[in-house]
Amino acid sequence: MRYIADFHLHSSFSRATSSKITLESMNHWAKVKGINILSVADFTHPVWYKTLKKKLEETAPGLYQLKNFSTATSKSTEKTKPYFILTTELSCIYSQKDKTRRLHLLVFAPNLLAVEKINQKLGQRFNLSSDGRPILGISAKELLKIILDISPDCFVVPCHAWTPWYAVFGSKSGFDSIEECFEEQSKNIFALETGLSCYDEKTEVLTDNGWKKFTKIQDEDKICTLNPKNNKIEFQKPLGKFAYDYKGKMYRLKTGRVDLLVTPNHKLFVSGCDFRKPPNFFLEESKFLFNKSKRFKKDGTWTGKNIKYFTLPAVKMKWGNQYHPGNSRFESAKKIPIKPWLKFFGFWLAEGWTNEDGASNAYNIYLSNRNNNLLSEMKKILEGFGYNVYWDKKINYTLRVRNYQLFYYLKQFGKSYNKFIPKEVKCLSKELLKIFFEYYIKGDGHIYGRNREEISATTSSIRLRDDLQEIALKMGMSAHYKLEYKKGRPLYSLANKYKKIYKQKNDAWVIYFIRHNLYTTIPSMIKKYHYIESWVNYKGKVYSLAVPNHVIYVRRNGIPVWCGNSDPPMNWLWSKLDKYTLISNSDAHSEKNFGREANVFNLTELSYKNIINAIKTKRGFDYTIEFYPEEGKYHWDGHRDCNVFLPPEEAEKTKNICPKCGKPLTIGVLHRVKELADRKEPFLPPSGPGFKNLIPLAEIISQVLKVGKQSKKVENVYFDLIKKGGSEFNILLDLTKKELEKIDKGISEAIILVREGEVIKNPGYDGVYGEIKIKFLEEDNKNKNQKTLF
């Protein structure tokens, strides 16, 4: 099951927090947000600890729920109650190596007994009642040792690792490595709180502009992704594209239906092989799947356009010939019923061509096939469009239409070796694509097999080959291809007693269309058919791509399959972070900010131990929910008093000095990362959770309504949406576009834009939060502002 967790919060006993925070209000807001597990926060404070003991009961190993004080509470409500996990933040301020160090640590405890022992031990030396996040005058190393001596099941994570003032890598008081900070205790640090996997160079990915290698993907391309929640094919803007050098082992899988070469930590999209149950697909690292039975997914559900008419574009043409030149003539756009058009166009793409003779105004469209029934059907369709069709059955098997408007449209599809399927066809619904495909196959296809279910087609056009592979996916099938005949192959004529008559001008490809797309690989099958599953040495470039859905459609050597994407790169510019799991939490000081950053787990059994194990091993830890990093209040370098903010490269030009007042700039997270980085390009760590960048729902509503996010208007709309959509995370992550539109059409559009990464980023600096604006909404505002000037 999916569990969303926020491990870092504060109670009303911490400084600068809401006085209204209670366990009851935390429980309520967790439901509103859709958080399954949240921190109790501040468990070292004596008064708050007494409250925890009184009002919480352990209902899962190491996890607690609010006791049921009301006998009227239903059992169904009890099942939806959020769980509390025992965590708190502690502040260490001390001196080490002639420098004052300020670190915040997040401490996890397995039960209330361990919390009591921690409080007793620390309370002997420090005033725990001074603040919910008490200041301890001991080193981070010493605190870690104290905590683990009390219980080895405790877990400690350095908080907000990069912020300048109170972080392990902070520019003002931090260290240059975990080892420098924790010394011999560094072996007990497994994770960091922060506020990539790859393919080889032969792998391609499907975009809305066709199949492309990773190096050819442009900013305007959208990536073909699969939404694992509803099995829908969605084209999404990439969140990041990366390339770097890799030397080491790669996972190689080559069968008749799957071809992959990926890094060991790359996540494959697979299901188990219990054939008694429906497949349940999940993302798992290749290193854990080697030599194991698994099923791959090769299809999806496509929702395309259902239209009634095709519009043949308007055209301007000269009238007359070289002997009797005339004036130009304009032919207006022509509406044609879509279904008969797709029958004609599919068949023409397979069996047709164009020919022009400008001198005699002969702009001809031809169709040729030896099946008279098919030609008769095409003749009837063309005549239904209003064209005169010439066909002399005594001479040949060829139809001819003379019409400049139709000729001009079809001419763009070229000769047989460069034909293609236009976007306006590829975007159609599954039902309409099937009509097009059926008639293409009638022309250039081959139907065979015992039950006449096997389909193949041959083409010399690489572009058409790729387009057919794309529409196969959208029709609920898959398609792979292989090179059948190479360019230059001698061709022989039966009429000339098999004498060579010419050489083949272009490569010819055979595309095989597969109807059943749950593909199983088991070790015995790989051995029987001499397939390949192995670890191979690799040295060269590898490529990564991040998308919101985390599943992308890739192919290698003509064989496509759904597979995992890649994860965020910034932290992996520094090799020393490779072994650590990166978690994200809200560090919220009020209930409304719960879950603004969170962690998503997929666990078969919920317990404290399983959560900690998932963080340590990175297995069962699906992804983090995060702010855009630019939204952080220390992303760029800057000086708040002078309203100066600079990216690292510009700050370095001023020697990190404010150009207005001459005082030192506050060095931001991005600068600090680059300062410690030992790589020019991001390098994927052994494994790690994915990520999703989101904007909180209240901020989205605020941008749509153009009012402050604290306004009553935003609050009313927010709770109305929660009432209809279930919870904030359900709205932001799970609901489909149609489901969102039923709730609120305007806000649904903004949510989809955020999911697709359509945002404008204004980075934060020196304590000033950055701004993330929804792109199209911000552009509309600019356009409206410009209009008011004139």
mmCIF file of N, CA, C and O in Angstrom, residues 205-209 211 222-237 269 297-305 426-431 433 467-479 517 547-554 560-563 736-738 752 755-756:
data_model
loop_
_atom_site.group_PDB
_atom_site.id
_atom_site.type_symbol
_atom_site.label_atom_id
_atom_site.label_comp_id
_atom_site.label_asym_id
_atom_site.label_seq_id
_atom_site.Cartn_x
_atom_site.Cartn_y
_atom_site.Cartn_z
ATOM 1 N N VAL A 205 13.621 7.106 -26.622
ATOM 2 C CA VAL A 205 12.400 7.345 -25.868
ATOM 3 C C VAL A 205 11.357 7.951 -26.801
ATOM 4 O O VAL A 205 11.693 8.730 -27.707
ATOM 5 N N LEU A 206 10.090 7.592 -26.601
ATOM 6 C CA LEU A 206 9.017 8.116 -27.438
ATOM 7 C C LEU A 206 8.588 9.488 -26.934
ATOM 8 O O LEU A 206 8.317 9.663 -25.740
ATOM 9 N N THR A 207 8.525 10.464 -27.835
ATOM 10 C CA THR A 207 8.064 11.817 -27.517
ATOM 11 C C THR A 207 6.869 12.143 -28.396
ATOM 12 O O THR A 207 6.504 11.380 -29.293
ATOM 13 N N ASP A 208 6.265 13.318 -28.151
ATOM 14 C CA ASP A 208 5.161 13.736 -29.017
ATOM 15 C C ASP A 208 5.656 14.156 -30.386
ATOM 16 O O ASP A 208 4.856 14.446 -31.280
ATOM 17 N N ASN A 209 6.969 14.177 -30.573
ATOM 18 C CA ASN A 209 7.560 14.443 -31.884
ATOM 19 C C ASN A 209 8.298 13.221 -32.415
ATOM 20 O O ASN A 209 9.266 13.340 -33.166
ATOM 21 N N TRP A 211 10.089 9.131 -32.036
ATOM 22 C CA TRP A 211 11.149 8.482 -31.270
ATOM 23 C C TRP A 211 12.436 9.298 -31.357
ATOM 24 O O TRP A 211 12.816 9.734 -32.430
ATOM 25 N N LYS A 222 7.505 16.605 -25.413
ATOM 26 C CA LYS A 222 6.845 15.957 -24.291
ATOM 27 C C LYS A 222 7.105 14.458 -24.387
ATOM 28 O O LYS A 222 7.108 13.887 -25.473
ATOM 29 N N ILE A 223 7.306 13.834 -23.230
ATOM 30 C CA ILE A 223 7.720 12.440 -23.169
ATOM 31 C C ILE A 223 6.503 11.541 -22.980
ATOM 32 O O ILE A 223 5.594 11.852 -22.204
ATOM 33 N N CYS A 224 6.484 10.407 -23.685
ATOM 34 C CA CYS A 224 5.402 9.439 -23.543
ATOM 35 C C CYS A 224 5.589 8.697 -22.217
ATOM 36 O O CYS A 224 6.572 7.983 -22.021
ATOM 37 N N THR A 225 4.641 8.878 -21.293
ATOM 38 C CA THR A 225 4.725 8.270 -19.975
ATOM 39 C C THR A 225 3.469 7.454 -19.697
ATOM 40 O O THR A 225 2.442 7.620 -20.354
ATOM 41 N N LEU A 226 3.586 6.584 -18.701
ATOM 42 C CA LEU A 226 2.444 5.793 -18.256
ATOM 43 C C LEU A 226 2.100 6.187 -16.832
ATOM 44 O O LEU A 226 2.974 6.220 -15.962
ATOM 45 N N ASN A 227 0.843 6.502 -16.591
ATOM 46 C CA ASN A 227 0.381 6.784 -15.238
ATOM 47 C C ASN A 227 0.066 5.448 -14.562
ATOM 48 O O ASN A 227 -0.909 4.789 -14.915
ATOM 49 N N PRO A 228 0.879 5.014 -13.593
ATOM 50 C CA PRO A 228 0.676 3.691 -12.992
ATOM 51 C C PRO A 228 -0.644 3.561 -12.247
ATOM 52 O O PRO A 228 -1.123 2.456 -12.025
ATOM 53 N N LYS A 229 -1.240 4.691 -11.869
ATOM 54 C CA LYS A 229 -2.484 4.649 -11.099
ATOM 55 C C LYS A 229 -3.674 4.219 -11.951
ATOM 56 O O LYS A 229 -4.564 3.508 -11.493
ATOM 57 N N ASN A 230 -3.694 4.666 -13.214
ATOM 58 C CA ASN A 230 -4.873 4.400 -14.043
ATOM 59 C C ASN A 230 -4.546 3.771 -15.389
ATOM 60 O O ASN A 230 -5.410 3.631 -16.242
ATOM 61 N N ASN A 231 -3.259 3.426 -15.587
ATOM 62 C CA ASN A 231 -2.814 2.756 -16.820
ATOM 63 C C ASN A 231 -2.918 3.642 -18.057
ATOM 64 O O ASN A 231 -2.882 3.161 -19.186
ATOM 65 N N LYS A 232 -3.024 4.958 -17.877
ATOM 66 C CA LYS A 232 -3.218 5.852 -19.022
ATOM 67 C C LYS A 232 -1.883 6.345 -19.583
ATOM 68 O O LYS A 232 -0.944 6.632 -18.843
ATOM 69 N N ILE A 233 -1.849 6.447 -20.897
ATOM 70 C CA ILE A 233 -0.692 7.011 -21.599
ATOM 71 C C ILE A 233 -0.815 8.523 -21.560
ATOM 72 O O ILE A 233 -1.839 9.081 -21.965
ATOM 73 N N GLU A 234 0.224 9.186 -21.066
ATOM 74 C CA GLU A 234 0.215 10.642 -20.936
ATOM 75 C C GLU A 234 1.537 11.200 -21.447
ATOM 76 O O GLU A 234 2.598 10.639 -21.155
ATOM 77 N N PHE A 235 1.471 12.297 -22.178
ATOM 78 C CA PHE A 235 2.687 12.955 -22.648
ATOM 79 C C PHE A 235 3.003 14.101 -21.695
ATOM 80 O O PHE A 235 2.183 15.009 -21.512
ATOM 81 N N GLN A 236 4.186 14.053 -21.070
ATOM 82 C CA GLN A 236 4.542 15.013 -20.024
ATOM 83 C C GLN A 236 5.868 15.705 -20.339
ATOM 84 O O GLN A 236 6.764 15.123 -20.942
ATOM 85 N N LYS A 237 5.972 16.942 -19.881
ATOM 86 C CA LYS A 237 7.226 17.681 -19.985
ATOM 87 C C LYS A 237 8.267 17.039 -19.073
ATOM 88 O O LYS A 237 7.979 16.735 -17.921
ATOM 89 N N PHE A 269 9.985 -1.452 -14.706
ATOM 90 C CA PHE A 269 8.553 -1.454 -14.400
ATOM 91 C C PHE A 269 8.047 -2.875 -14.624
ATOM 92 O O PHE A 269 7.853 -3.307 -15.766
ATOM 93 N N LYS A 297 5.353 -4.822 -18.964
ATOM 94 C CA LYS A 297 4.155 -4.235 -19.570
ATOM 95 C C LYS A 297 4.540 -3.517 -20.846
ATOM 96 O O LYS A 297 5.513 -2.767 -20.875
ATOM 97 N N LYS A 298 3.753 -3.727 -21.912
ATOM 98 C CA LYS A 298 4.103 -3.139 -23.197
ATOM 99 C C LYS A 298 2.947 -2.373 -23.841
ATOM 100 O O LYS A 298 3.053 -1.939 -24.986
ATOM 101 N N ASP A 299 1.824 -2.212 -23.108
ATOM 102 C CA ASP A 299 0.689 -1.481 -23.669
ATOM 103 C C ASP A 299 0.207 -0.444 -22.657
ATOM 104 O O ASP A 299 0.810 -0.251 -21.602
ATOM 105 N N GLY A 300 -0.884 0.222 -22.967
ATOM 106 C CA GLY A 300 -1.452 1.244 -22.095
ATOM 107 C C GLY A 300 -2.791 1.695 -22.653
ATOM 108 O O GLY A 300 -3.208 1.268 -23.745
ATOM 109 N N THR A 301 -3.465 2.561 -21.914
ATOM 110 C CA THR A 301 -4.772 3.071 -22.337
ATOM 111 C C THR A 301 -4.604 4.486 -22.883
ATOM 112 O O THR A 301 -4.120 5.377 -22.182
ATOM 113 N N TRP A 302 -5.003 4.667 -24.130
ATOM 114 C CA TRP A 302 -4.834 5.958 -24.790
ATOM 115 C C TRP A 302 -6.187 6.652 -24.932
ATOM 116 O O TRP A 302 -7.175 6.060 -25.369
ATOM 117 N N THR A 303 -6.232 7.920 -24.542
ATOM 118 C CA THR A 303 -7.429 8.738 -24.739
ATOM 119 C C THR A 303 -7.090 9.831 -25.746
ATOM 120 O O THR A 303 -6.466 10.833 -25.409
ATOM 121 N N GLY A 304 -7.467 9.613 -26.986
ATOM 122 C CA GLY A 304 -7.180 10.583 -28.035
ATOM 123 C C GLY A 304 -8.414 11.383 -28.418
ATOM 124 O O GLY A 304 -9.444 11.363 -27.733
ATOM 125 N N LYS A 305 -8.320 12.055 -29.536
ATOM 126 C CA LYS A 305 -9.406 12.927 -29.978
ATOM 127 C C LYS A 305 -10.439 12.139 -30.775
ATOM 128 O O LYS A 305 -10.100 11.389 -31.689
ATOM 129 N N LYS A 426 -2.116 10.728 -35.540
ATOM 130 C CA LYS A 426 -1.577 10.042 -34.364
ATOM 131 C C LYS A 426 -2.243 10.476 -33.061
ATOM 132 O O LYS A 426 -2.209 9.750 -32.070
ATOM 133 N N CYS A 427 -2.862 11.661 -33.057
ATOM 134 C CA CYS A 427 -3.504 12.138 -31.830
ATOM 135 C C CYS A 427 -4.945 11.671 -31.707
ATOM 136 O O CYS A 427 -5.626 11.984 -30.738
ATOM 137 N N LEU A 428 -5.430 10.889 -32.672
ATOM 138 C CA LEU A 428 -6.830 10.466 -32.656
ATOM 139 C C LEU A 428 -7.069 9.365 -31.625
ATOM 140 O O LEU A 428 -6.141 8.759 -31.098
ATOM 141 N N SER A 429 -8.335 9.096 -31.368
ATOM 142 C CA SER A 429 -8.722 8.082 -30.392
ATOM 143 C C SER A 429 -8.349 6.691 -30.880
ATOM 144 O O SER A 429 -8.081 6.467 -32.068
ATOM 145 N N LYS A 430 -8.361 5.765 -29.954
ATOM 146 C CA LYS A 430 -8.051 4.371 -30.260
ATOM 147 C C LYS A 430 -8.970 3.828 -31.348
ATOM 148 O O LYS A 430 -8.529 3.135 -32.275
ATOM 149 N N GLU A 431 -10.264 4.147 -31.258
ATOM 150 C CA GLU A 431 -11.242 3.629 -32.221
ATOM 151 C C GLU A 431 -10.961 4.148 -33.630
ATOM 152 O O GLU A 431 -11.036 3.388 -34.612
ATOM 153 N N LEU A 433 -8.017 5.326 -34.734
ATOM 154 C CA LEU A 433 -6.723 4.800 -35.174
ATOM 155 C C LEU A 433 -6.870 3.385 -35.722
ATOM 156 O O LEU A 433 -6.176 3.000 -36.665
ATOM 157 N N ASP A 467 6.274 5.681 -36.742
ATOM 158 C CA ASP A 467 4.900 6.126 -36.509
ATOM 159 C C ASP A 467 3.961 4.946 -36.287
ATOM 160 O O ASP A 467 3.057 5.000 -35.442
ATOM 161 N N LEU A 468 4.165 3.869 -37.031
ATOM 162 C CA LEU A 468 3.337 2.679 -36.858
ATOM 163 C C LEU A 468 3.556 2.073 -35.474
ATOM 164 O O LEU A 468 2.615 1.566 -34.846
ATOM 165 N N GLN A 469 4.778 2.137 -34.992
ATOM 166 C CA GLN A 469 5.073 1.641 -33.646
ATOM 167 C C GLN A 469 4.344 2.472 -32.588
ATOM 168 O O GLN A 469 3.838 1.942 -31.596
ATOM 169 N N GLU A 470 4.258 3.786 -32.820
ATOM 170 C CA GLU A 470 3.572 4.664 -31.880
ATOM 171 C C GLU A 470 2.064 4.412 -31.866
ATOM 172 O O GLU A 470 1.454 4.319 -30.798
ATOM 173 N N ILE A 471 1.440 4.289 -33.040
ATOM 174 C CA ILE A 471 -0.017 4.094 -33.041
ATOM 175 C C ILE A 471 -0.385 2.688 -32.563
ATOM 176 O O ILE A 471 -1.479 2.476 -32.044
ATOM 177 N N ALA A 472 0.533 1.727 -32.706
ATOM 178 C CA ALA A 472 0.278 0.397 -32.150
ATOM 179 C C ALA A 472 0.089 0.501 -30.640
ATOM 180 O O ALA A 472 -0.837 -0.090 -30.067
ATOM 181 N N LEU A 473 0.968 1.274 -29.970
ATOM 182 C CA LEU A 473 0.836 1.487 -28.527
ATOM 183 C C LEU A 473 -0.504 2.122 -28.197
ATOM 184 O O LEU A 473 -1.192 1.701 -27.261
ATOM 185 N N LYS A 474 -0.911 3.118 -28.964
ATOM 186 C CA LYS A 474 -2.149 3.838 -28.688
ATOM 187 C C LYS A 474 -3.388 2.997 -28.976
ATOM 188 O O LYS A 474 -4.467 3.286 -28.468
ATOM 189 N N MET A 475 -3.227 1.954 -29.784
ATOM 190 C CA MET A 475 -4.348 1.054 -30.053
ATOM 191 C C MET A 475 -4.422 -0.090 -29.045
ATOM 192 O O MET A 475 -5.281 -0.956 -29.154
ATOM 193 N N GLY A 476 -3.501 -0.112 -28.077
ATOM 194 C CA GLY A 476 -3.515 -1.174 -27.083
ATOM 195 C C GLY A 476 -2.666 -2.358 -27.457
ATOM 196 O O GLY A 476 -2.783 -3.428 -26.845
ATOM 197 N N MET A 477 -1.791 -2.199 -28.440
ATOM 198 C CA MET A 477 -0.881 -3.254 -28.852
ATOM 199 C C MET A 477 0.552 -2.781 -28.594
ATOM 200 O O MET A 477 0.799 -1.781 -27.928
ATOM 201 N N SER A 478 1.499 -3.505 -29.112
ATOM 202 C CA SER A 478 2.871 -3.025 -29.197
ATOM 203 C C SER A 478 3.413 -3.484 -30.543
ATOM 204 O O SER A 478 2.801 -4.319 -31.220
ATOM 205 N N ALA A 479 4.528 -2.947 -30.932
ATOM 206 C CA ALA A 479 5.124 -3.334 -32.215
ATOM 207 C C ALA A 479 6.639 -3.269 -32.095
ATOM 208 O O ALA A 479 7.177 -2.345 -31.492
ATOM 209 N N ASN A 517 0.207 -8.200 -24.578
ATOM 210 C CA ASN A 517 1.367 -7.403 -24.173
ATOM 211 C C ASN A 517 1.690 -7.475 -22.693
ATOM 212 O O ASN A 517 2.147 -6.522 -22.086
ATOM 213 N N VAL A 547 10.532 12.380 -15.287
ATOM 214 C CA VAL A 547 9.170 12.812 -15.623
ATOM 215 C C VAL A 547 8.279 12.604 -14.404
ATOM 216 O O VAL A 547 8.578 11.770 -13.539
ATOM 217 N N PRO A 548 7.180 13.346 -14.301
ATOM 218 C CA PRO A 548 6.311 13.214 -13.121
ATOM 219 C C PRO A 548 5.776 11.804 -12.896
ATOM 220 O O PRO A 548 5.635 11.371 -11.754
ATOM 221 N N ASN A 549 5.446 11.069 -13.961
ATOM 222 C CA ASN A 549 4.859 9.739 -13.793
ATOM 223 C C ASN A 549 5.881 8.648 -13.494
ATOM 224 O O ASN A 549 5.504 7.514 -13.158
ATOM 225 N N HIS A 550 7.163 8.910 -13.700
ATOM 226 C CA HIS A 550 8.251 7.978 -13.372
ATOM 227 C C HIS A 550 8.335 6.746 -14.273
ATOM 228 O O HIS A 550 9.186 5.885 -14.056
ATOM 229 N N VAL A 551 7.441 6.615 -15.270
ATOM 230 C CA VAL A 551 7.477 5.477 -16.195
ATOM 231 C C VAL A 551 7.455 6.023 -17.615
ATOM 232 O O VAL A 551 6.566 6.808 -17.959
ATOM 233 N N ILE A 552 8.425 5.633 -18.429
ATOM 234 C CA ILE A 552 8.528 6.145 -19.794
ATOM 235 C C ILE A 552 8.586 4.995 -20.794
ATOM 236 O O ILE A 552 8.931 3.861 -20.441
ATOM 237 N N TYR A 553 8.222 5.288 -22.048
ATOM 238 C CA TYR A 553 8.208 4.274 -23.108
ATOM 239 C C TYR A 553 9.520 4.363 -23.866
ATOM 240 O O TYR A 553 9.807 5.374 -24.519
ATOM 241 N N VAL A 554 10.323 3.322 -23.744
ATOM 242 C CA VAL A 554 11.647 3.318 -24.369
ATOM 243 C C VAL A 554 11.754 2.147 -25.340
ATOM 244 O O VAL A 554 10.982 1.187 -25.271
ATOM 245 N N PRO A 560 10.238 -2.045 -27.974
ATOM 246 C CA PRO A 560 9.796 -1.079 -26.949
ATOM 247 C C PRO A 560 9.283 -1.765 -25.686
ATOM 248 O O PRO A 560 8.829 -2.916 -25.714
ATOM 249 N N VAL A 561 9.310 -1.018 -24.565
ATOM 250 C CA VAL A 561 8.769 -1.512 -23.300
ATOM 251 C C VAL A 561 8.630 -0.322 -22.353
ATOM 252 O O VAL A 561 9.331 0.682 -22.487
ATOM 253 N N TRP A 562 7.706 -0.424 -21.390
ATOM 254 C CA TRP A 562 7.616 0.583 -20.343
ATOM 255 C C TRP A 562 8.729 0.344 -19.329
ATOM 256 O O TRP A 562 8.967 -0.784 -18.912
ATOM 257 N N CYS A 563 9.376 1.418 -18.918
ATOM 258 C CA CYS A 563 10.485 1.284 -17.978
ATOM 259 C C CYS A 563 10.569 2.536 -17.112
ATOM 260 O O CYS A 563 9.929 3.554 -17.396
ATOM 261 N N THR A 736 -7.674 12.159 -12.115
ATOM 262 C CA THR A 736 -7.452 12.383 -13.536
ATOM 263 C C THR A 736 -7.926 13.779 -13.932
ATOM 264 O O THR A 736 -8.626 14.455 -13.162
ATOM 265 N N LYS A 737 -7.576 14.173 -15.136
ATOM 266 C CA LYS A 737 -7.990 15.483 -15.621
ATOM 267 C C LYS A 737 -9.514 15.596 -15.656
ATOM 268 O O LYS A 737 -10.083 16.629 -15.254
ATOM 269 N N LYS A 738 -10.178 14.547 -16.104
ATOM 270 C CA LYS A 738 -11.644 14.579 -16.157
ATOM 271 C C LYS A 738 -12.239 14.682 -14.763
ATOM 272 O O LYS A 738 -13.217 15.410 -14.543
ATOM 273 N N ILE A 752 -2.933 20.457 -13.585
ATOM 274 C CA ILE A 752 -2.300 19.681 -14.671
ATOM 275 C C ILE A 752 -1.015 20.361 -15.134
ATOM 276 O O ILE A 752 -0.006 19.710 -15.389
ATOM 277 N N ARG A 755 1.662 19.582 -12.655
ATOM 278 C CA ARG A 755 2.106 18.189 -12.830
ATOM 279 C C ARG A 755 3.084 18.067 -13.995
ATOM 280 O O ARG A 755 4.029 17.271 -13.967
ATOM 281 N N GLU A 756 2.848 18.849 -15.044
ATOM 282 C CA GLU A 756 3.689 18.780 -16.242
ATOM 283 C C GLU A 756 4.916 19.680 -16.159
ATOM 284 O O GLU A 756 5.692 19.768 -17.106
#
